[in-house]
Structure formats: C-alpha cells, structure tokens
PDB file of C-alpha atoms in Angstrom:
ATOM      1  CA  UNK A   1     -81.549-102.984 -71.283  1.00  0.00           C
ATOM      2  CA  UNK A   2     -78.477-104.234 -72.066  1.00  0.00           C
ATOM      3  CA  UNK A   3     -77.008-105.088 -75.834  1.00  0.00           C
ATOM      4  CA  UNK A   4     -74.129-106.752 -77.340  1.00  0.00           C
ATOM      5  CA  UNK A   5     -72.412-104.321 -79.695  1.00  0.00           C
ATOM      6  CA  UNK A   6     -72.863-106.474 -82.259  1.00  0.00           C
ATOM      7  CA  UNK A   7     -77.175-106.050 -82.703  1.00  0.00           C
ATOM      8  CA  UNK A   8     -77.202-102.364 -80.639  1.00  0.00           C
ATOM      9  CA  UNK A   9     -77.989-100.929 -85.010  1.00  0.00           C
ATOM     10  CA  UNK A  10     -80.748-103.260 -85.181  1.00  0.00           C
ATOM     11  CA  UNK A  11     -83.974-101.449 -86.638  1.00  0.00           C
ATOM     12  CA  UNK A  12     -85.727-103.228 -83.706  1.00  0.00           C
ATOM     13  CA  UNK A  13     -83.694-103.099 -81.015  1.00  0.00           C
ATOM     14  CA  UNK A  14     -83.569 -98.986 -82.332  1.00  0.00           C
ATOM     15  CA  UNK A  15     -87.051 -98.910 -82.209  1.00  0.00           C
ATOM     16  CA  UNK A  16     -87.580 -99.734 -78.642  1.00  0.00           C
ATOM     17  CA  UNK A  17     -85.109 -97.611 -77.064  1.00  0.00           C
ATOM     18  CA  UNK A  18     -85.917 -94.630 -79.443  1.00  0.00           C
ATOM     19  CA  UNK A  19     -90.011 -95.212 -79.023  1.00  0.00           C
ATOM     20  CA  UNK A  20     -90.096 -96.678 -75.165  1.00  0.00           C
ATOM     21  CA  UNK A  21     -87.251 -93.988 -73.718  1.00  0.00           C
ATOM     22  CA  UNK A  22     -85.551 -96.847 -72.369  1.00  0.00           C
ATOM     23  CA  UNK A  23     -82.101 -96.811 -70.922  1.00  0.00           C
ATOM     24  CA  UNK A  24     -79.672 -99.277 -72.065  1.00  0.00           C
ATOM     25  CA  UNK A  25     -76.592-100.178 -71.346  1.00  0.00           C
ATOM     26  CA  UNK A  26     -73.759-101.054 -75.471  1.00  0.00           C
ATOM     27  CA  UNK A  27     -71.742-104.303 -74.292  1.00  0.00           C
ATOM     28  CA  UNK A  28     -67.877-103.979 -76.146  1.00  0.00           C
ATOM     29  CA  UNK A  29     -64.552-105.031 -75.770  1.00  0.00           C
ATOM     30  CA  UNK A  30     -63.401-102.004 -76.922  1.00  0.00           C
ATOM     31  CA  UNK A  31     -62.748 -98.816 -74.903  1.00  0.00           C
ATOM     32  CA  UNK A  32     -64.275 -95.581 -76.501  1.00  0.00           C
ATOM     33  CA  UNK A  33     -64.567 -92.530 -74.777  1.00  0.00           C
ATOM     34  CA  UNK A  34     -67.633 -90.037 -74.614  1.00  0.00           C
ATOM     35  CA  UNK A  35     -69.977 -93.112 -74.699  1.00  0.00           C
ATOM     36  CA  UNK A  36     -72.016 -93.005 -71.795  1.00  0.00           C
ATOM     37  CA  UNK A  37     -73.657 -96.213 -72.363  1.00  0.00           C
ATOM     38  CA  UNK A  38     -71.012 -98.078 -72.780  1.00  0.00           C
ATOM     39  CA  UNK A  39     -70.350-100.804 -70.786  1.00  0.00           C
ATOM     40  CA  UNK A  40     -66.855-102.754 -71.864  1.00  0.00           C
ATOM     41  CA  UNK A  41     -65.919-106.302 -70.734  1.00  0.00           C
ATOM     42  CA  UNK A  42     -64.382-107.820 -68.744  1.00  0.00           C
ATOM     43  CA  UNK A  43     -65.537-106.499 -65.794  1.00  0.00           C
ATOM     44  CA  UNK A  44     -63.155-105.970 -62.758  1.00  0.00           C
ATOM     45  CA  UNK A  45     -64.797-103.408 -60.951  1.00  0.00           C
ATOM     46  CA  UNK A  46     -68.490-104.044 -59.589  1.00  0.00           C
ATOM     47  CA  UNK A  47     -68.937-100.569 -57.825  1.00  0.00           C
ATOM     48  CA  UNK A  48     -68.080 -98.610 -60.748  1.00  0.00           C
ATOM     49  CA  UNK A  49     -70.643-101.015 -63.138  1.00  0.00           C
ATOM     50  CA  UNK A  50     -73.249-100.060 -60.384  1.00  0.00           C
ATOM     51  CA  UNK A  51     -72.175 -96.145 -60.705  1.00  0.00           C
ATOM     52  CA  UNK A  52     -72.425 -96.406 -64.411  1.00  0.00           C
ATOM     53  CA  UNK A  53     -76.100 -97.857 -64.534  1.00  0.00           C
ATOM     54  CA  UNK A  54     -77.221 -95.242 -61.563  1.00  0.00           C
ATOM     55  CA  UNK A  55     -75.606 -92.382 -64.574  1.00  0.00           C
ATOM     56  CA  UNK A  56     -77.540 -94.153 -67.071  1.00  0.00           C
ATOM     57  CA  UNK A  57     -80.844 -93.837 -65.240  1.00  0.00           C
ATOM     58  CA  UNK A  58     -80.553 -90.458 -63.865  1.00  0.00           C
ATOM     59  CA  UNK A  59     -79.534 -89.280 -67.454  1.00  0.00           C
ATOM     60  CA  UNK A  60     -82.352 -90.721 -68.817  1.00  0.00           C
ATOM     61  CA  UNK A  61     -84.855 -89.463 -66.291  1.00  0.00           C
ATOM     62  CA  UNK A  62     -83.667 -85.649 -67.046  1.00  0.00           C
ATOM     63  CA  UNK A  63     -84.505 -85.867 -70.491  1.00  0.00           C
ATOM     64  CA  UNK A  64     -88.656 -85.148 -71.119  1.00  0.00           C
ATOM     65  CA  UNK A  65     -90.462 -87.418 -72.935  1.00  0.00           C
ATOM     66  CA  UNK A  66     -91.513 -86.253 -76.401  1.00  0.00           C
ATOM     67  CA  UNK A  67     -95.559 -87.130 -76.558  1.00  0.00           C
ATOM     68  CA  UNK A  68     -96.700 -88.787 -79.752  1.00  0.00           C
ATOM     69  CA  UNK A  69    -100.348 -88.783 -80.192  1.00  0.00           C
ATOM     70  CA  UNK A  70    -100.821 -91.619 -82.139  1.00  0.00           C
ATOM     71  CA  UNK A  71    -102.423 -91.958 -86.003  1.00  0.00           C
ATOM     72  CA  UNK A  72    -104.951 -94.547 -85.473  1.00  0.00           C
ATOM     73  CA  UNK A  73    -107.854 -95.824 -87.831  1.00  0.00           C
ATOM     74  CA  UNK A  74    -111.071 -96.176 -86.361  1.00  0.00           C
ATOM     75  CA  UNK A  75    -110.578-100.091 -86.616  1.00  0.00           C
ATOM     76  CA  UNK A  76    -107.799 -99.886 -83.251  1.00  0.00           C
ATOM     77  CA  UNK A  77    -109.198 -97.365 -81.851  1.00  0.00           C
ATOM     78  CA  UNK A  78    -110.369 -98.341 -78.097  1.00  0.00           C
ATOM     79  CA  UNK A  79    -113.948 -98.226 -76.164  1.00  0.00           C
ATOM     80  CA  UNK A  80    -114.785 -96.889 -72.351  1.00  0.00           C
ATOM     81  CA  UNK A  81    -114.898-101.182 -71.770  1.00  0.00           C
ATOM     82  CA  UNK A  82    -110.482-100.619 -70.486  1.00  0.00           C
ATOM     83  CA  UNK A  83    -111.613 -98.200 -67.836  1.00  0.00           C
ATOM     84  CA  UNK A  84    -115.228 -99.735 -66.696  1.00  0.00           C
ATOM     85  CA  UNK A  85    -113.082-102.807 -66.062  1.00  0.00           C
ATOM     86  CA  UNK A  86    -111.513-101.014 -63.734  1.00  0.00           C
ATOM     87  CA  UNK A  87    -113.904-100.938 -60.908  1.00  0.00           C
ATOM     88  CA  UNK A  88    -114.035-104.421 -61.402  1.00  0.00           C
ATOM     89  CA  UNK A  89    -110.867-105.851 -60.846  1.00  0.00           C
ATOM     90  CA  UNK A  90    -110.598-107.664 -56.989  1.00  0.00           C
ATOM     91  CA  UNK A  91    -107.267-105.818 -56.418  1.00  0.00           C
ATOM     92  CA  UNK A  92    -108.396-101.804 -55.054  1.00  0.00           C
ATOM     93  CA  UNK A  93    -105.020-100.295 -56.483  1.00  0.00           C
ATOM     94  CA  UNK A  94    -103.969-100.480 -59.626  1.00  0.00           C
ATOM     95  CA  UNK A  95    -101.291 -99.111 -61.673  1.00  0.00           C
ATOM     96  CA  UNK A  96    -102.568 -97.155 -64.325  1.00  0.00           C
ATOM     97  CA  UNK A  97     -99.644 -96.554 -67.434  1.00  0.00           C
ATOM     98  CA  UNK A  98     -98.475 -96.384 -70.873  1.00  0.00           C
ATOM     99  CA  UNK A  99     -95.600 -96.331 -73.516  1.00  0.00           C
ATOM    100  CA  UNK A 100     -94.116 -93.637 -71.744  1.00  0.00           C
ATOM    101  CA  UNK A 101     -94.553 -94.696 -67.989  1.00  0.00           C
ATOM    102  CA  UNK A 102     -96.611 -94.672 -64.565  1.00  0.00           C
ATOM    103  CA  UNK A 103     -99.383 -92.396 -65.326  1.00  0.00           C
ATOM    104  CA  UNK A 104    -100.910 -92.781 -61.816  1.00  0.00           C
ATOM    105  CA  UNK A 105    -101.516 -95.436 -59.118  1.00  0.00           C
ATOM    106  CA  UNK A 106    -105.389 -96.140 -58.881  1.00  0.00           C
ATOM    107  CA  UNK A 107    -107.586 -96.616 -56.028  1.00  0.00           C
ATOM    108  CA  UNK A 108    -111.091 -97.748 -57.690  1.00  0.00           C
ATOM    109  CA  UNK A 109    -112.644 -98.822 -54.094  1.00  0.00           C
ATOM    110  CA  UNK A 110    -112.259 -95.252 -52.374  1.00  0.00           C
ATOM    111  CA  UNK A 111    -112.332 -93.506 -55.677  1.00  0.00           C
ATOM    112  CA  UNK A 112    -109.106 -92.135 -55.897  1.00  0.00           C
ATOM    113  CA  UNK A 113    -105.810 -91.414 -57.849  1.00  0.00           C
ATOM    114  CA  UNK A 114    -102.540 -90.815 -57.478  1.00  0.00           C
ATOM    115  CA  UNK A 115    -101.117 -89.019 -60.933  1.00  0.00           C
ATOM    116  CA  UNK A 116     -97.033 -89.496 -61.703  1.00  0.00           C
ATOM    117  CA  UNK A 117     -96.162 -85.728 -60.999  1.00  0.00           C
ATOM    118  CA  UNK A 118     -93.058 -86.110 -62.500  1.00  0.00           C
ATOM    119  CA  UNK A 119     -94.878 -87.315 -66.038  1.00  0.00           C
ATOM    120  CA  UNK A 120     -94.559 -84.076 -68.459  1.00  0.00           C
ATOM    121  CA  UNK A 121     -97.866 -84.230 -70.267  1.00  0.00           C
ATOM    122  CA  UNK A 122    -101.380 -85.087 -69.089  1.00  0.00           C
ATOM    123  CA  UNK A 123    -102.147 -87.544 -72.008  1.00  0.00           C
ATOM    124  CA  UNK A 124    -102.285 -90.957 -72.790  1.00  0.00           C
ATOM    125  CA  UNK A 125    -102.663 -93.074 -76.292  1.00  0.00           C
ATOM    126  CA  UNK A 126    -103.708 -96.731 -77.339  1.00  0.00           C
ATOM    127  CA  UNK A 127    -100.569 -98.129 -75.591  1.00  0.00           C
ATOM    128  CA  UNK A 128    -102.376 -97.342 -71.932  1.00  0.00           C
ATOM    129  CA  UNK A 129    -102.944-100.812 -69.335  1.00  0.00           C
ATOM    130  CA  UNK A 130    -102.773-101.190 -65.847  1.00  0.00           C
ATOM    131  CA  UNK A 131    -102.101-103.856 -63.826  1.00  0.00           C
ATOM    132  CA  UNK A 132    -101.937-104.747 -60.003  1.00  0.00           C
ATOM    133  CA  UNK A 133     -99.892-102.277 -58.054  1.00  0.00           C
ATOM    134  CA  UNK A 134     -96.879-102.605 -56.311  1.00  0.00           C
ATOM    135  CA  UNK A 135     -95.375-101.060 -53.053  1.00  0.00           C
ATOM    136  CA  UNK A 136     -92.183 -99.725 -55.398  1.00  0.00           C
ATOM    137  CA  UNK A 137     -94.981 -97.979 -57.425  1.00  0.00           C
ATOM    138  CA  UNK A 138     -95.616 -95.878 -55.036  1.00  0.00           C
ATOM    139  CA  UNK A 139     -92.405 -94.551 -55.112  1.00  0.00           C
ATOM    140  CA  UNK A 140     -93.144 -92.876 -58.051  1.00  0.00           C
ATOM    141  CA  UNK A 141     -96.784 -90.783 -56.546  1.00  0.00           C
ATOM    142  CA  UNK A 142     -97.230 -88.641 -53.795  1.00  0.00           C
ATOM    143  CA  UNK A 143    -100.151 -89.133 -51.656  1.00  0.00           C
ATOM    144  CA  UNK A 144    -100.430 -85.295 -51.287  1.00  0.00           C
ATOM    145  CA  UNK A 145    -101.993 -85.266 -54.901  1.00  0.00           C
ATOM    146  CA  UNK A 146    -104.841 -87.256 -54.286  1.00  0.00           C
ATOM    147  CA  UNK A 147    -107.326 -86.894 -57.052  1.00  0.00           C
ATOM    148  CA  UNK A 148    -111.031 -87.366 -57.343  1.00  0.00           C
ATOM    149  CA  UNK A 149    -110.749 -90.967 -59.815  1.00  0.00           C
ATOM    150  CA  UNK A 150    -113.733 -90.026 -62.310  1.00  0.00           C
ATOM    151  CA  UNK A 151    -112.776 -86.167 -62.688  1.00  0.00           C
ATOM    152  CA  UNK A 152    -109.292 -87.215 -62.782  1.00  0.00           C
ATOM    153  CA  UNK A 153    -109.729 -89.698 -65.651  1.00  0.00           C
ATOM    154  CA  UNK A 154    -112.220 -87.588 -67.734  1.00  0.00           C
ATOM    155  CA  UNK A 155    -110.212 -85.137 -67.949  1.00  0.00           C
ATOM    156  CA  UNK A 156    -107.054 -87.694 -68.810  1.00  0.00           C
ATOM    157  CA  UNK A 157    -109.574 -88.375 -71.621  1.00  0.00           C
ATOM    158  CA  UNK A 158    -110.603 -85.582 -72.733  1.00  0.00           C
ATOM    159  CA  UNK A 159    -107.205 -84.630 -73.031  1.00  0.00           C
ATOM    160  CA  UNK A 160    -106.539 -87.457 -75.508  1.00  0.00           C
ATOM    161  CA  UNK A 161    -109.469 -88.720 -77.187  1.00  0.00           C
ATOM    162  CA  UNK A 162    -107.910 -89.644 -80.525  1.00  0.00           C
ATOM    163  CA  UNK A 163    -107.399 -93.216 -79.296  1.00  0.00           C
ATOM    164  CA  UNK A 164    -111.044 -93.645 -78.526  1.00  0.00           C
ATOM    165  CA  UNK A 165    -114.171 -94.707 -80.601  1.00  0.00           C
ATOM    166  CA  UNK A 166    -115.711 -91.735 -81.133  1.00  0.00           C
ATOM    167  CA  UNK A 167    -119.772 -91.989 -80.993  1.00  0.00           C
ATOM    168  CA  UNK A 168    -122.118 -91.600 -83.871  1.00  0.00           C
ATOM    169  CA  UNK A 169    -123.115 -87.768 -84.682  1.00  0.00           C
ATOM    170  CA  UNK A 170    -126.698 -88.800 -84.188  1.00  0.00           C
ATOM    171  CA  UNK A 171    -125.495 -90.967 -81.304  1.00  0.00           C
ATOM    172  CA  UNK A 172    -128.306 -89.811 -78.141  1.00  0.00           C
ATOM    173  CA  UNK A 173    -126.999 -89.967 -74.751  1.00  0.00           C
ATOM    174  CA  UNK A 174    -128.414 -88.877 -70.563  1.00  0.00           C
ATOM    175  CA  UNK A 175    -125.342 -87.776 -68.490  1.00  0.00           C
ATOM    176  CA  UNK A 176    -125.782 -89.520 -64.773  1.00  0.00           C
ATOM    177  CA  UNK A 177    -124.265 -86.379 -62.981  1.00  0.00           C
ATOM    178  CA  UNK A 178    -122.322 -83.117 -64.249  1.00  0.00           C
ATOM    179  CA  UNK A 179    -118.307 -83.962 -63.643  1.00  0.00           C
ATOM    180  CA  UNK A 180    -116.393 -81.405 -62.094  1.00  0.00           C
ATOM    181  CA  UNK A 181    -112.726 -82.153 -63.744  1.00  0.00           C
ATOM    182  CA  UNK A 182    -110.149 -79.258 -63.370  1.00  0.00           C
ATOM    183  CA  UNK A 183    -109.844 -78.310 -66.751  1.00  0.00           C
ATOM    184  CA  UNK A 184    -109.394 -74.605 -68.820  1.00  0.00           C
ATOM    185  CA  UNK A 185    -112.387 -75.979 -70.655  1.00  0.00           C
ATOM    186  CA  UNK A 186    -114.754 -76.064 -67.640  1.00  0.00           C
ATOM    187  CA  UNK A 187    -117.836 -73.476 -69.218  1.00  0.00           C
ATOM    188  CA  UNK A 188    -117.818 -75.737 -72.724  1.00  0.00           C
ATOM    189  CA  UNK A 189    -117.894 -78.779 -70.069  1.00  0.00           C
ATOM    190  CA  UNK A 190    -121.186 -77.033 -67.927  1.00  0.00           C
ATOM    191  CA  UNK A 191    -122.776 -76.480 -71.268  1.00  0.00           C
ATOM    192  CA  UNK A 192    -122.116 -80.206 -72.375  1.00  0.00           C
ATOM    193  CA  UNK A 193    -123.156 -81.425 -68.930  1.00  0.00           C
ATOM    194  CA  UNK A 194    -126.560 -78.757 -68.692  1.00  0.00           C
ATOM    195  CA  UNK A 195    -127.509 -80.305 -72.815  1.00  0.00           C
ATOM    196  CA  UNK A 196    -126.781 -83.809 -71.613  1.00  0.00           C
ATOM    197  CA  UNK A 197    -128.545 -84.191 -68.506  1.00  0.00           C
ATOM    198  CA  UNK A 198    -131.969 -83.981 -70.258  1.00  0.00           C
ATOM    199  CA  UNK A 199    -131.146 -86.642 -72.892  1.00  0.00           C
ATOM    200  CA  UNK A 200    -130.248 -85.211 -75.810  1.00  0.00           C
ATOM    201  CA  UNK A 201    -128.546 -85.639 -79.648  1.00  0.00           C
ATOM    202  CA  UNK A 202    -124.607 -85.326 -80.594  1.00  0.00           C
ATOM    203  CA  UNK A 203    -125.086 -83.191 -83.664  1.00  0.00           C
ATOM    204  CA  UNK A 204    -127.921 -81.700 -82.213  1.00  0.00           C
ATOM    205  CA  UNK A 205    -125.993 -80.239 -79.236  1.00  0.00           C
ATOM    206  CA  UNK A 206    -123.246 -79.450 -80.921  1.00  0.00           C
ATOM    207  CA  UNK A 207    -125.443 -76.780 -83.680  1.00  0.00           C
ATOM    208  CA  UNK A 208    -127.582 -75.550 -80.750  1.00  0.00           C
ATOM    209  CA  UNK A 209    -124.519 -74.738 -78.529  1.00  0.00           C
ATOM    210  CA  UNK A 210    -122.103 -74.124 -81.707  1.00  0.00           C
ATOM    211  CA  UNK A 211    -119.760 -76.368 -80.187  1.00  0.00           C
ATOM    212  CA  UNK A 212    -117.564 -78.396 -82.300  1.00  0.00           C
ATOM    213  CA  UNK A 213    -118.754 -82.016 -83.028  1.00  0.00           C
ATOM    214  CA  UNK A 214    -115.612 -83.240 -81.741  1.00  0.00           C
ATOM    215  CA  UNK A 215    -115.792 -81.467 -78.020  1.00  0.00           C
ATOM    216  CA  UNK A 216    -119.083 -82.517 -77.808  1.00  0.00           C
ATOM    217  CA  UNK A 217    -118.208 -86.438 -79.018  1.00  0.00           C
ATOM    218  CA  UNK A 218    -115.043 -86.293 -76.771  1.00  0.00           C
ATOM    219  CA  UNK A 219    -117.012 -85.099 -73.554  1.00  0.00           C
ATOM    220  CA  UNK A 220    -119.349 -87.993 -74.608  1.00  0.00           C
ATOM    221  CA  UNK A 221    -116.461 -90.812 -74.678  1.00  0.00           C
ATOM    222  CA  UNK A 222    -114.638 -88.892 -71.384  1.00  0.00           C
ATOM    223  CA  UNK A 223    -117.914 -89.990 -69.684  1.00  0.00           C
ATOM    224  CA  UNK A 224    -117.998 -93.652 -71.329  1.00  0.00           C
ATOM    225  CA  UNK A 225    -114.914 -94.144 -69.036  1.00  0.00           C
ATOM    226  CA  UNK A 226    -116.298 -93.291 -66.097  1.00  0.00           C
ATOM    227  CA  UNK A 227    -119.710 -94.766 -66.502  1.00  0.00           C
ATOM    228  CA  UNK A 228    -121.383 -91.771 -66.462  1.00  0.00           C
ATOM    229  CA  UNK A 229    -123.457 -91.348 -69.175  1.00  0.00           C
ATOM    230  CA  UNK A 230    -126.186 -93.831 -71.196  1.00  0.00           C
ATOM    231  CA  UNK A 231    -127.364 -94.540 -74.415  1.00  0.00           C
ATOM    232  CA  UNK A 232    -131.439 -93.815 -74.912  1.00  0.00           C
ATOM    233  CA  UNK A 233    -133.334 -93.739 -77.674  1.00  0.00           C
ATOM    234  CA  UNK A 234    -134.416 -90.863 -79.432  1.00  0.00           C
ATOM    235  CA  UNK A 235    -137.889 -90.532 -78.365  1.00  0.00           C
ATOM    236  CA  UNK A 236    -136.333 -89.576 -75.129  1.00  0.00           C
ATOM    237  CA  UNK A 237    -134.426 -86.848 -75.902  1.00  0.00           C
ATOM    238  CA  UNK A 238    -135.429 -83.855 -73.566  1.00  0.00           C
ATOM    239  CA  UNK A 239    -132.941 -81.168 -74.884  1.00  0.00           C
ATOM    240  CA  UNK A 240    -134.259 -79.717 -78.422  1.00  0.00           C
ATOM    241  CA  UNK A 241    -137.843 -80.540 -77.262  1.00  0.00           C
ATOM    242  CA  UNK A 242    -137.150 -78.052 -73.932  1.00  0.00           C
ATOM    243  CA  UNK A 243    -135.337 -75.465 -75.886  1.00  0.00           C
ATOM    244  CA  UNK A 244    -138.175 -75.140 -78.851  1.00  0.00           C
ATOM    245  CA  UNK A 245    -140.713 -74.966 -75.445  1.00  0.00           C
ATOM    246  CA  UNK A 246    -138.714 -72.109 -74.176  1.00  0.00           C
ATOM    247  CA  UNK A 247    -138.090 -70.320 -77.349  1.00  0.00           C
ATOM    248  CA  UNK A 248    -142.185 -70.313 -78.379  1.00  0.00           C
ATOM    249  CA  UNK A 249    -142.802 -69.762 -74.663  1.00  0.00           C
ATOM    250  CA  UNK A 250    -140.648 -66.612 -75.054  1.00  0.00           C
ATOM    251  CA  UNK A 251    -142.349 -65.653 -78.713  1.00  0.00           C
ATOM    252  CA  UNK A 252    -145.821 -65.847 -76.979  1.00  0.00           C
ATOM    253  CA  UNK A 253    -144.771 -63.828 -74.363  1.00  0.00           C
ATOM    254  CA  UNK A 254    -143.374 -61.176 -76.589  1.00  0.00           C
ATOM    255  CA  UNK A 255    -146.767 -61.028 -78.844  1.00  0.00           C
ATOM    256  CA  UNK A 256    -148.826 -60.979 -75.709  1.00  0.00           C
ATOM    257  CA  UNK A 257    -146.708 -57.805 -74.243  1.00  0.00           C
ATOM    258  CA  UNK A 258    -147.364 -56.057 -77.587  1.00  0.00           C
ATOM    259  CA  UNK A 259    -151.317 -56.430 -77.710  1.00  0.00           C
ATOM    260  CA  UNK A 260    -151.279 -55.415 -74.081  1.00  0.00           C
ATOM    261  CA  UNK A 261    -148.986 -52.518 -74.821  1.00  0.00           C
ATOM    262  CA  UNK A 262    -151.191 -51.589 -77.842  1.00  0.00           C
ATOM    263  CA  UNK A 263    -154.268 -52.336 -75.559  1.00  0.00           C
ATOM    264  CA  UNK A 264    -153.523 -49.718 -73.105  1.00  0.00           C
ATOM    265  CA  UNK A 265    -152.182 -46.995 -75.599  1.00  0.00           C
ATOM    266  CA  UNK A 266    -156.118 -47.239 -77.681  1.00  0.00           C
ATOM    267  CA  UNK A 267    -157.833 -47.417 -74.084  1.00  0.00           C
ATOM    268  CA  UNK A 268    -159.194 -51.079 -75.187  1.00  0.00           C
TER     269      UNK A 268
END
C-alpha cells in the first residue's frame, strides 16, 4: 500500500495496516531518517525505490502475526455451508485464506491440501474465503506437506470453532466415519467418534463421557465442514439406549454370579 503523508493518521487507513499486517509504503517530500517506510518524492532513482519495497516486504514477513480470535454474536457466526461449497466449485484447487493470509492451497477433487507452513498459528476466524488458485500461490506451499483435506480441515476447525454456529445441546447427530486428524486431542476425538457413530444426543454425550459441551459441539461443527456427520431424529439415537443395555446386561450378570456362587456354597 502506498499513502500520501497527508491521510497515513487516518483511523481507517490505521486500521487496515494495523488489523491486515499490510506493508505500506508513507509518500513525503520531506527527508526523515529512521523511517523505513518512507518513500520521498521526486523520485530519481528506480533501483533503489525497488530495494526499498523488497526491505519493506521482507521486514514485514519477519514479524509473526498476532492471532485475534474474534468476539462474535451468534447472529455472524458462520455454518459448515463455506466449506461443503467447496467440493462444489468447477475449479479442483482453490486457495483457502483469511485476514491474516494463505492458509493453504486446496485440492477438493483428489482430496488434498497444501497448508502455508510459514503461517504461525493453525487457526482461522469469520474473515476465512477462498477463491480460485493461482500458479504464484503455490509459491507460498510445499507439495511435501500434503495433507489428507477432511482431517486437515477438521482439525483447522476444531482449532477455531468460535466463528461457527454451534449446534443445539439436544441437537442428535450419526457420524459417517471416525476422522483421523493429527491432533493432541485424538482419545477425546475416538470417544466423540465411538458415541457418534451410533446416533446419539449432544448433552447426552457430553454427561455420559464427562466431556465438556463445547468439545463435544465443536467436534460436531468440525464434522459439518467436512460432510461427515447427519442430523436424525431422536427416536434414532443408538448411544444411551446401547449403554443402559450394557450396564443392566452387566447388573444381571453380577446378580446371576452371586446366586450361583451362593448356590454352590449351600450345595443347592
């Protein structure tokens, strides 16, 4: 970006480069040193104007970007509809990004992605898009860290569901298959996926595996964007009904070992 001297204190024009991390370049007449985005006119010298922007960038690549998860109400926050839109978009690559930058290049045909290894933190907020990609994006990704595309973007979720609509605590879902992201939370994530995969409750899950509501809401939404899980209704909920089965299968079992026990002790 470059700005005339004159609106560089602008509240806006402050915003953007404070908010977006964007470089910019203070147009003055006037010489000042220690300014390293300055950029004073006339211009004689077009090598050293290109030196000056290639300082500019560099500077501002060094410096890591300060992650703001963002305060939303529930009325912005965003459904899974962004990412199931995904797979349908005729271009197979897309560039996946945010308020901050590339987050990765996406291949929905082969079910890949590409993640920015240079981005600092693996989270994204309400500001996320993605558009068709370019050859110069892929500058930015290395095809050495390929990723599996639905593990890779439930766990981009689950690392930053605050964004998302969050379901209903008595919200009842089936998981399609058990995802396999690379995460520190991967037992909570089993348990989720194990509860799930026999239709069960939000709330429900979350008391019988004293998991928090909002783990078990956020693994919910994480599969939302990868179209892996389904609303049903509550009649087919499999998960409590199994788990009272089991428990007076177990309390049967127990009274019928201690008649038998008592049984053999009296010679009956």
């Amino acid at each position: 970006m470059v700005i005339n001297e004159d609106f560089f204190e602008n509240n806006n024009i402050q915003k953007i480069i404070n908010e977006k991390n964007i470089p910019y370049l203070k147009v003055s007449k006037v010489k000042r040193a220690n300014d390293p985005h300055l950029l004073c006119t006339p211009i004689t010298d077009e090598a050293a104007l290109q030196n000056l922007i290639q300082s500019c960038l560099k500077m501002i690549s060094n410096t890591p970007v300060q992650f703001q998860p963002s305060d939303l109400d529930s009325n912005s926050a965003m459904d899974s509809q962004l990412f199931n839109q995904i797979y349908n978009e005729y271009s197979r690559k897309l560039l996946l990004k945010d308020q901050y930058g590339t987050i990765a290049v996406l291949d929905h045909h082969a079910h890949w992605a590409w993640p920015d290894t240079t981005r600092q933190t693996f989270m994204t907020n309400e500001s996320i898009m993605y558009v068709d990609a370019t050859t110069s994006d892929f500058l930015r990704i290395s095809r050495k860290h390929q990723k599996n595309l639905e593990n890779w973007l439930f766990e981009l979720i689950w690392n930053s569901p605050h964004f998302m609509h969050l379901p209903d605590d008595f919200a009842t879902f089936r998981l399609h298959y058990w995802p396999q992201p690379i995460v520190t939370d991967q037992k909570i994530i089993l348990q989720l996926s194990a509860a799930f995969s026999l239709g069960a409750q939000v709330s429900t899950v979350s008391e019988k595996l004293n998991i928090s509501l909002m783990t078990v809401k956020k693994f919910v939404i994480a599969n939302q964007a990868i179209k892996n899980i389904e609303k049903i209704s509550l009649k087919d909920v499999r998960f409590s009904v199994q788990n009272t089965k089991i428990q007076e299968s177990a309390e049967s079992s127990q009274i019928a070992n201690f008649f038998q026990k008592l049984k053999r002790r009296f010679g009956f």
